[in-house]
Coordinates of C-alpha atoms in Angstrom, one line a residue:
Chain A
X1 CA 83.6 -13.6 104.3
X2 CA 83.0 -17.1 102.3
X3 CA 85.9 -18.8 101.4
X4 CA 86.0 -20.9 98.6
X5 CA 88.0 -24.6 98.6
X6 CA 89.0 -24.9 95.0
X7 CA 88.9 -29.2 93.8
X8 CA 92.4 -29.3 93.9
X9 CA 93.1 -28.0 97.7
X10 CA 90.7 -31.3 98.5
X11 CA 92.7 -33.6 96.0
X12 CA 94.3 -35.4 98.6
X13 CA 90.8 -36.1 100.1
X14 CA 88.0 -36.4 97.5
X15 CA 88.0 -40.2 98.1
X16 CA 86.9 -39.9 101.8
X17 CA 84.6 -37.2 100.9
X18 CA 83.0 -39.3 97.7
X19 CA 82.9 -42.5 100.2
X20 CA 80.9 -40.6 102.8
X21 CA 78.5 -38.9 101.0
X22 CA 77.9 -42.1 99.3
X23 CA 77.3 -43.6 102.8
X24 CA 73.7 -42.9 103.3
X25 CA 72.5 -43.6 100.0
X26 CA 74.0 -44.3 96.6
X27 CA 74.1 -41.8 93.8
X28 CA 74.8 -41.3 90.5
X29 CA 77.8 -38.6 89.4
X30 CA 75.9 -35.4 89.0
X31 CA 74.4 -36.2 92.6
X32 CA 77.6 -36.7 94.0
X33 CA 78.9 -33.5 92.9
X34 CA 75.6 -32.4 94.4
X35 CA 75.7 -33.1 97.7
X36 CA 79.3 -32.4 98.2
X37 CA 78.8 -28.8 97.4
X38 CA 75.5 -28.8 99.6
X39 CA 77.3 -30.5 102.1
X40 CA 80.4 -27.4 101.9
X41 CA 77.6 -24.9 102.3
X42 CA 78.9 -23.3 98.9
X43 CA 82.4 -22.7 99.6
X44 CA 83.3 -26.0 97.5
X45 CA 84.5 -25.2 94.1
X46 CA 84.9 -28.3 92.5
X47 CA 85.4 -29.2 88.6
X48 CA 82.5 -31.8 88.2
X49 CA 84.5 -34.0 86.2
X50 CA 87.1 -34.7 88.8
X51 CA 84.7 -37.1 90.2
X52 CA 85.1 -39.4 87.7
X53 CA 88.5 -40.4 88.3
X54 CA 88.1 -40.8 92.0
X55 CA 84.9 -42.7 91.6
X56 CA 87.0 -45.2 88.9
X57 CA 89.5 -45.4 91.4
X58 CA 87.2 -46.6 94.5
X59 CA 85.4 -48.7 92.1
X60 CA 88.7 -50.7 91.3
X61 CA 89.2 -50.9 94.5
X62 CA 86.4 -52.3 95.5
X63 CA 85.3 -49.5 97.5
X64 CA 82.5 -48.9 95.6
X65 CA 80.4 -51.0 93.3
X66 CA 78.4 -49.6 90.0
X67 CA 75.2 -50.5 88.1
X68 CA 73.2 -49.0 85.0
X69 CA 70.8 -46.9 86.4
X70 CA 67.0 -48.4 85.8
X71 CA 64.7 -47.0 82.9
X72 CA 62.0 -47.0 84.8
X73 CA 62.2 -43.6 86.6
X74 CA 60.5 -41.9 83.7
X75 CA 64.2 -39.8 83.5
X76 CA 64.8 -38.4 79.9
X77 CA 68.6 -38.3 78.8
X78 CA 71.3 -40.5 78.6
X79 CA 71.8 -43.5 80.9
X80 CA 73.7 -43.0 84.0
X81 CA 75.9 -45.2 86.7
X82 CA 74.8 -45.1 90.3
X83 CA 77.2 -45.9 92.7
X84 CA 76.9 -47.3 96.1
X85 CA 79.4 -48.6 98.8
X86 CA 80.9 -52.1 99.2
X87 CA 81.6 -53.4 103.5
X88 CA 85.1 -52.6 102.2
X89 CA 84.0 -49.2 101.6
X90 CA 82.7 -48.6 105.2
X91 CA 85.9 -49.8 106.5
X92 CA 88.2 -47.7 104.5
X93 CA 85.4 -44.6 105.0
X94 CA 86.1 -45.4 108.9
X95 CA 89.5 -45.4 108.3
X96 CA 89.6 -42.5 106.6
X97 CA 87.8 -40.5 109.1
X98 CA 90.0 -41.4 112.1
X99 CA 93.1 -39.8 109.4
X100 CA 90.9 -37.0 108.7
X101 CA 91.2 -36.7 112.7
X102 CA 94.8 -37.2 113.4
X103 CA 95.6 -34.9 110.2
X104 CA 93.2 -31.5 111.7
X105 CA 95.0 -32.6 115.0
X106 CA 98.4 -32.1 114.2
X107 CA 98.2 -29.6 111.5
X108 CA 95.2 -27.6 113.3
X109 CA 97.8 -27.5 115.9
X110 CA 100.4 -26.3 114.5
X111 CA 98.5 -23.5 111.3
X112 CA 96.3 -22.4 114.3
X113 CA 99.0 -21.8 116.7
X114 CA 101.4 -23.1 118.7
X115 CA 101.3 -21.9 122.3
Chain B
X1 CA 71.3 -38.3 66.9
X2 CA 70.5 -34.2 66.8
X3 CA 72.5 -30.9 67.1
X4 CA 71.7 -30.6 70.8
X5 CA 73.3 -34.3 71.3
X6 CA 76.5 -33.2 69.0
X7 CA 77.6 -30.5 70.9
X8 CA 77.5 -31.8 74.2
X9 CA 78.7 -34.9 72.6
X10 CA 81.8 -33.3 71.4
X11 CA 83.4 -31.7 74.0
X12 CA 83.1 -34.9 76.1
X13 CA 85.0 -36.3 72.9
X14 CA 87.8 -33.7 73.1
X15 CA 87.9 -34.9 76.6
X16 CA 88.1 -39.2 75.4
X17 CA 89.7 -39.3 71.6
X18 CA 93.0 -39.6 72.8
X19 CA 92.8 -41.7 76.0
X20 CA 94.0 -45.4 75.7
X21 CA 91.6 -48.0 76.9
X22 CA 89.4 -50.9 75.7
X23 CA 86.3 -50.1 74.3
X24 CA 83.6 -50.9 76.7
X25 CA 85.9 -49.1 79.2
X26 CA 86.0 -45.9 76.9
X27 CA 82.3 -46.0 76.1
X28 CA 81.5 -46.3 79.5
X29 CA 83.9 -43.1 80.7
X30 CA 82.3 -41.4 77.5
X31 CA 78.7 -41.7 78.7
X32 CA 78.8 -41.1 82.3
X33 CA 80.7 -37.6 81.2
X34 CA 78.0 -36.9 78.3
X35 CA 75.7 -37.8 80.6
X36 CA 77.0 -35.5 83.8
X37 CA 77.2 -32.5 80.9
X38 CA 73.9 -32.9 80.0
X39 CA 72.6 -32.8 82.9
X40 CA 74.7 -29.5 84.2
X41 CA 73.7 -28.5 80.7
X42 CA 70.0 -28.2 81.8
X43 CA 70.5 -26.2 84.8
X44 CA 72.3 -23.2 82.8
X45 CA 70.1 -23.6 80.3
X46 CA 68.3 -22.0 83.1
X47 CA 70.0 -19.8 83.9
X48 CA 71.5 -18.5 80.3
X49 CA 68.6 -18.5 77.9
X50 CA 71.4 -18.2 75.2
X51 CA 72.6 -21.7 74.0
X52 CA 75.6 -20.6 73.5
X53 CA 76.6 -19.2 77.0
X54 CA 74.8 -22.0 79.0
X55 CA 77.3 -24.3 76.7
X56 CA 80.4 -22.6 77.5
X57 CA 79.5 -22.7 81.6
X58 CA 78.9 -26.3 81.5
X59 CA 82.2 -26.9 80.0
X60 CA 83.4 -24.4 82.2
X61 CA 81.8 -26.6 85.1
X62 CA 83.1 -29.7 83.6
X63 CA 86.7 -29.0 84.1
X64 CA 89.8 -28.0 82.0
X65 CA 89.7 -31.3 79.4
X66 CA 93.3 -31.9 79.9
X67 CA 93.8 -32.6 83.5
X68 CA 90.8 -34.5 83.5
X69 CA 92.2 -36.4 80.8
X70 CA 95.1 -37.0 82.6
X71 CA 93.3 -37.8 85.1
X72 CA 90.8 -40.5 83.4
X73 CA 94.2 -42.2 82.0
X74 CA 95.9 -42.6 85.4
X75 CA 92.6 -45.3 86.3
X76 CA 93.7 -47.6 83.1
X77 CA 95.7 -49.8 84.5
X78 CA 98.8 -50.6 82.6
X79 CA 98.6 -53.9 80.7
X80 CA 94.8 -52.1 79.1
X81 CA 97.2 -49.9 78.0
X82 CA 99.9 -52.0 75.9
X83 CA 96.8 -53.9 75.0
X84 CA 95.2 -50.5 73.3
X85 CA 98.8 -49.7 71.9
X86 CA 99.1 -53.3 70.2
X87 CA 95.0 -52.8 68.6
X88 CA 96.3 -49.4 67.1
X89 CA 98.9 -51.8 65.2
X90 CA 96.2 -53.2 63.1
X91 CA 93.7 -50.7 63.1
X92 CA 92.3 -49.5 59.9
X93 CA 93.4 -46.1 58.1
X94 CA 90.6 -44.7 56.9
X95 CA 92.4 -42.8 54.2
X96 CA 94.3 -46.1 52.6
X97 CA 92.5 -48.8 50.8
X98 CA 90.7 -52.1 52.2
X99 CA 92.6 -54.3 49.8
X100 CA 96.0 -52.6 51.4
X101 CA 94.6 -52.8 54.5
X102 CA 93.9 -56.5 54.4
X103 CA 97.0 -57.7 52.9
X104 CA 98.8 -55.7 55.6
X105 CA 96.9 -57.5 58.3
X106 CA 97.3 -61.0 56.1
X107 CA 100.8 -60.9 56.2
X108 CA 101.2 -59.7 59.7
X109 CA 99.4 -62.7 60.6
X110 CA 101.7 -64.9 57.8
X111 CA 104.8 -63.7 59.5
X112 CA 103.4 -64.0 62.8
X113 CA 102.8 -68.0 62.6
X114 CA 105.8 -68.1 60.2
X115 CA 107.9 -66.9 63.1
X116 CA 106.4 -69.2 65.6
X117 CA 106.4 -72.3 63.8
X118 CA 110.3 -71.2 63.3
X119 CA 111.1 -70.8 66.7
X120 CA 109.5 -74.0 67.7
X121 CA 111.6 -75.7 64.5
X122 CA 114.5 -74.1 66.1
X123 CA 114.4 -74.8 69.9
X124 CA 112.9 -79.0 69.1
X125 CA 116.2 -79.6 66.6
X126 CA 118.3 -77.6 68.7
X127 CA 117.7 -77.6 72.2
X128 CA 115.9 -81.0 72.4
X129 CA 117.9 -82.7 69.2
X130 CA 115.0 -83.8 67.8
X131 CA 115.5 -83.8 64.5
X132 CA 111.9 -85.0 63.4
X133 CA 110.1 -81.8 62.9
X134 CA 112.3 -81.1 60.1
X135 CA 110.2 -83.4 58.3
X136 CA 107.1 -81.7 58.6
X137 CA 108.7 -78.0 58.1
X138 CA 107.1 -77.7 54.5
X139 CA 103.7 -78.4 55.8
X140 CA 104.2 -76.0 58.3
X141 CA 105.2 -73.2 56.3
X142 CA 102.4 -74.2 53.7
X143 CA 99.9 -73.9 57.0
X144 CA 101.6 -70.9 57.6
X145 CA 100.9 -69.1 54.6
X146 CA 97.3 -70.2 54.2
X147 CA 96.5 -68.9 57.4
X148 CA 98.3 -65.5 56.3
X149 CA 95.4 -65.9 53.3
X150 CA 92.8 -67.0 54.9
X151 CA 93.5 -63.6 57.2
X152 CA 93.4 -61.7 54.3
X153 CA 90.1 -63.1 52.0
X154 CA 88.4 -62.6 55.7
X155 CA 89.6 -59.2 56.0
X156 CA 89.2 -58.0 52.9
X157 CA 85.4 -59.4 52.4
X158 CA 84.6 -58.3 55.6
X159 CA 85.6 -54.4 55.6
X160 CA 82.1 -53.3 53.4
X161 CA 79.9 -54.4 55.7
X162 CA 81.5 -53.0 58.9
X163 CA 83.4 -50.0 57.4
X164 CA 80.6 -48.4 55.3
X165 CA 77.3 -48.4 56.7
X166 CA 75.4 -47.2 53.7
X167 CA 76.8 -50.3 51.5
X168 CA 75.8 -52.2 54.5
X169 CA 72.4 -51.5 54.5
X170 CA 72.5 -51.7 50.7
X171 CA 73.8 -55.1 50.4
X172 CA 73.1 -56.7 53.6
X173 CA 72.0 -59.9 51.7
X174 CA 75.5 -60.6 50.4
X175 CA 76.8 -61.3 53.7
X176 CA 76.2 -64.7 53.2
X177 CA 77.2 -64.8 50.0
X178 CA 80.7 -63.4 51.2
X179 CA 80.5 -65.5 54.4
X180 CA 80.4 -68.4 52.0
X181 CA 83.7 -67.1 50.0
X182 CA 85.5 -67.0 53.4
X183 CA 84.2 -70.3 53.9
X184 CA 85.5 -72.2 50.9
X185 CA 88.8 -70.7 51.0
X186 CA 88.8 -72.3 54.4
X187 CA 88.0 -75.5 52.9
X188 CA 90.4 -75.4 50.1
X189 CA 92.6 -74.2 53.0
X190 CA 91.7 -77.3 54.8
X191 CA 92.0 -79.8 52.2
X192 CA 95.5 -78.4 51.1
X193 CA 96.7 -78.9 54.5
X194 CA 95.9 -82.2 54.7
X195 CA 97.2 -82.7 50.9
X196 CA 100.6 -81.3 52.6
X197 CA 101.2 -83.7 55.5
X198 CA 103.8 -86.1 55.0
X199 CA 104.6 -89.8 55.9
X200 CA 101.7 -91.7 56.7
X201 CA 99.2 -89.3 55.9
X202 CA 100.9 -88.7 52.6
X203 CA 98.5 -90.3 49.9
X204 CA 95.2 -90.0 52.5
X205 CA 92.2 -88.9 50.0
X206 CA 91.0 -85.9 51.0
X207 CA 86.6 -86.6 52.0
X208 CA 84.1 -84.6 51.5
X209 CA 83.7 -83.9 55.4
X210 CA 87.4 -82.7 55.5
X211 CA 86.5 -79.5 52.9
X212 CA 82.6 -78.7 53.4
X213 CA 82.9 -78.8 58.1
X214 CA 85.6 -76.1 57.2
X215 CA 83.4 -74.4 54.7
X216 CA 80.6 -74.0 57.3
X217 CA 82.9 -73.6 59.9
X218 CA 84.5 -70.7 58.2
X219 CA 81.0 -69.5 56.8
X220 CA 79.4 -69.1 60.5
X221 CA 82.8 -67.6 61.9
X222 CA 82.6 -64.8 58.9
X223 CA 79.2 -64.0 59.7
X224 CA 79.5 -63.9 63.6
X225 CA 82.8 -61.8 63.7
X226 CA 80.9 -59.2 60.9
X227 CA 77.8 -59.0 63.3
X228 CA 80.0 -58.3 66.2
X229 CA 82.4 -56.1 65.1
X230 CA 79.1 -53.9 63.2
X231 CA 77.3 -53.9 66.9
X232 CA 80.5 -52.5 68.3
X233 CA 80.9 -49.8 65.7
X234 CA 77.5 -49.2 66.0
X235 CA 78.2 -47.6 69.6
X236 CA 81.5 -46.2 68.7
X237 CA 80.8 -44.6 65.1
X238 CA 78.4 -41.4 66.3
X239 CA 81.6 -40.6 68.7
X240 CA 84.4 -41.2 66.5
X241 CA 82.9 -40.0 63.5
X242 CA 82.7 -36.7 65.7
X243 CA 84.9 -33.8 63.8
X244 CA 86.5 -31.9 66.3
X245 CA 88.7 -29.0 66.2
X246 CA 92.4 -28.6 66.0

C-alpha cells in the first residue's frame, strides 16, 4: 500500500528537508519541490508553494543564500532564484539531522511499541 | 504582456495583493511564484491538452492561496510591516483627484514640520529656558508652510507622468518644463526664507545664487524622483493593474 505524507504532516521539518536536498547542489524552487518528491519515492504530497516560505525563512537566516538565475541557459520564461547553502547552513543541516535522530528514537520507540 | 502571461499572472496576484511588504520584497515573492506556476503550468499542459484543466491543476498544485498567504506574511518581519502600513497613508486613490491628492500629501507634510518645529519651540523655552527661539518662530512657521507647498506643486506636477502612462508617453517633453516649475517655486521658496530670517540677517539682499542653485536643485530633484518612481511602476503596474475577482 503507498502512503501518502501530506505537506503539512512534514511542517515541522521542511527546513531540514529543503537544507539537505539543497546540500549537494543548489536549485531553484520548482527543483526543490522536485527532488523532494523524488527523494519520498512519491508518497510526498506537498503544496509547491509551501516552499517559498521555508526557503524565505532559511534565507533570513542565513542558512541559505539566493541569486538571479543566469540568462544564459537558453531557458525561456520568467527569471528564477537559485538557492544554495551558506557553512551556516551545513551546521544547522547537521544539526538537524542528529534531531531528526533523537526524534525517530524516542517516538519510533514509543508509536512502534513499547516492550 | 499576453493572455497566457495574465492568467498565470493572476492567480499568483490573488496569492500577493493583499500581503504587506516593501516593493522589491513583493516583486520578488511575486515572480519566483509566477515563475514556479509557469513552470508546473507546462507539465499539465502535458498532461491536459485543455487550457483550462491544466490551469486549474497547477493552481491546484500551487496550494490553497490563503495559507500560503499566511504563510508568505509570517517571513515580513515586523518593522517592513508598519513601514508598508505608514506608505498606504499616502498612497494615491485612484478614484479621487491629483489636485486632492496632492494637497492632502502637502499639508500632511505642512503639519508634519509644523508640529516638529513646535515641539522643538516647546522643549528649548521650556525645558532648557531658552527663550531665543521665540524669536525665530515666524520664520519657522513661514519654512514650515513653504515646505508644505513646495510638497504639493511637486506632487501635483508630478502625478501625469507617473500615474498615466499614455500622457506620459504623450508629453514626455514637458517633464522638464514641469521639473523647471518645481524648481522655481523652490527658489522663490528659497529666497522667501531668507527674506524671513530675523536679526542680523534681516536686511541681507537676496543674490542671484541664493534663488537660481535652488531652482536647479529643485529642477534635477523633480526629474530624478519622476524617473524613479515611473521605473518602479513600470514593474509593479502589469500586476496591480491586474483585475481580479471578488
Amino acid at each position: 500500500m503507498n502512503m501518502f505524507i501530506k505537506g503539512n504532516q512534514v511542517r515541522g521539518h521542511l527546513e531540514t528537508m529543503v537544507l539537505s536536498v539543497l546540500e549537494s547542489e543548489e536549485s531553484h524552487g520548482f527543483d526543490i519541490v522536485k527532488r523532494l518528491e523524488a527523494a519520498g519515492d512519491g508518497s510526498l504530497n506537498l503544496k509547491e508553494g509551501t516552499v517559498y516560505p521555508v526557503l524565505y525563512r532559511l534565507e533570513d537566516a542565513k542558512l541559505l543564500k539566493a541569486k538571479w538565475e543566469e540568462n544564459d541557459s537558453g531557458r525561456k520564461g520568467p527569471r528564477r532564484k537559485v538557492y544554495s547553502l551558506t557553512a551556516k547552513g551545513r551546521k544547522q543541516l547537521e544539526a538537524g539531522r542528529n534531531e531528526w535522530k533523537a526524534f525517530v528514537n524516542v517516538v519510533g520507540g514509543i508509536v512502534g511499541g513499547l516492550s | 504582456m499576453n493572455n497566457f502571461d495574465q492568467e498565470l499572472m493572476i492567480p499568483v496576484e490573488e496569492i500577493m495583493r493583499p500581503v504587506q511588504a516593501l516593493v522589491p520584497h513583493k516583486m520578488r515573492m511575486r515572480e519566483e511564484l509566477y515563475s514556479h506556476l509557469h513552470s508546473i503550468y507546462l507539465e499539465e499542459q502535458e498532461k491536459h491538452p485543455d487550457e483550462a484543466t491544466a490551469l486549474a491543476q497547477s493552481i491546484e498544485r500551487l496550494g490553497d492561496p490563503e495559507s500560503l498567504r499566511a504563510d508568505l506574511q509570517a517571513t515580513i518581519s515586523k518593522s517592513e510591516q508598519l513601514l508598508c502600513r505608514y506608505n498606504a497613508l499616502f498612497a494615491r486613490d485612484q478614484t479621487k483627484s491629483r489636485l486632492r491628492f496632492a494637497l492632502k500629501i502637502g499639508a500632511c507634510s505642512w503639519m508634519l514640520q509644523a508640529s516638529s518645529y513646535t515641539l522643538a519651540v516647546f522643549i528649548s523655552t521650556f525645558v532648557f529656558q531658552e527663550k531665543e527661539i521665540l524669536a525665530i518662530s515666524p520664520m519657522l512657521c513661514v519654512i514650515s508652510f513653504l515646505i508644505g507647498w513646495n510638497t504639493f506643486i511637486g506632487i501635483f506636477l508630478s502625478q501625469p507622468f507617473i500615474e498615466l502612462r499614455a500622457f506620459a508617453e504623450e508629453h514626455r517633453r514637458r517633464l522638464p518644463l514641469s521639473g523647471f516649475y518645481f524648481g522655481l517655486s523652490v527658489g522663490i521658496s528659497e529666497a522667501l526664507m531668507w527674506l524671513s530670517i530675523p536679526g542680523e540677517f534681516e536686511y541681507m539682499n537676496v543674490t542671484a545664487p541664493q534663488v537660481i542653485l535652488p531652482i536647479l536643485a529643485g529642477w534635477g530633484m523633480f526629474c530624478l524622483v519622476v524617473w524613479l518612481t515611473k521605473t518602479e511602476r513600470a514593474q509593479t503596474a502589469p500586476w496591480e493593474l491586474l483585475q481580479l475577482g471578488d
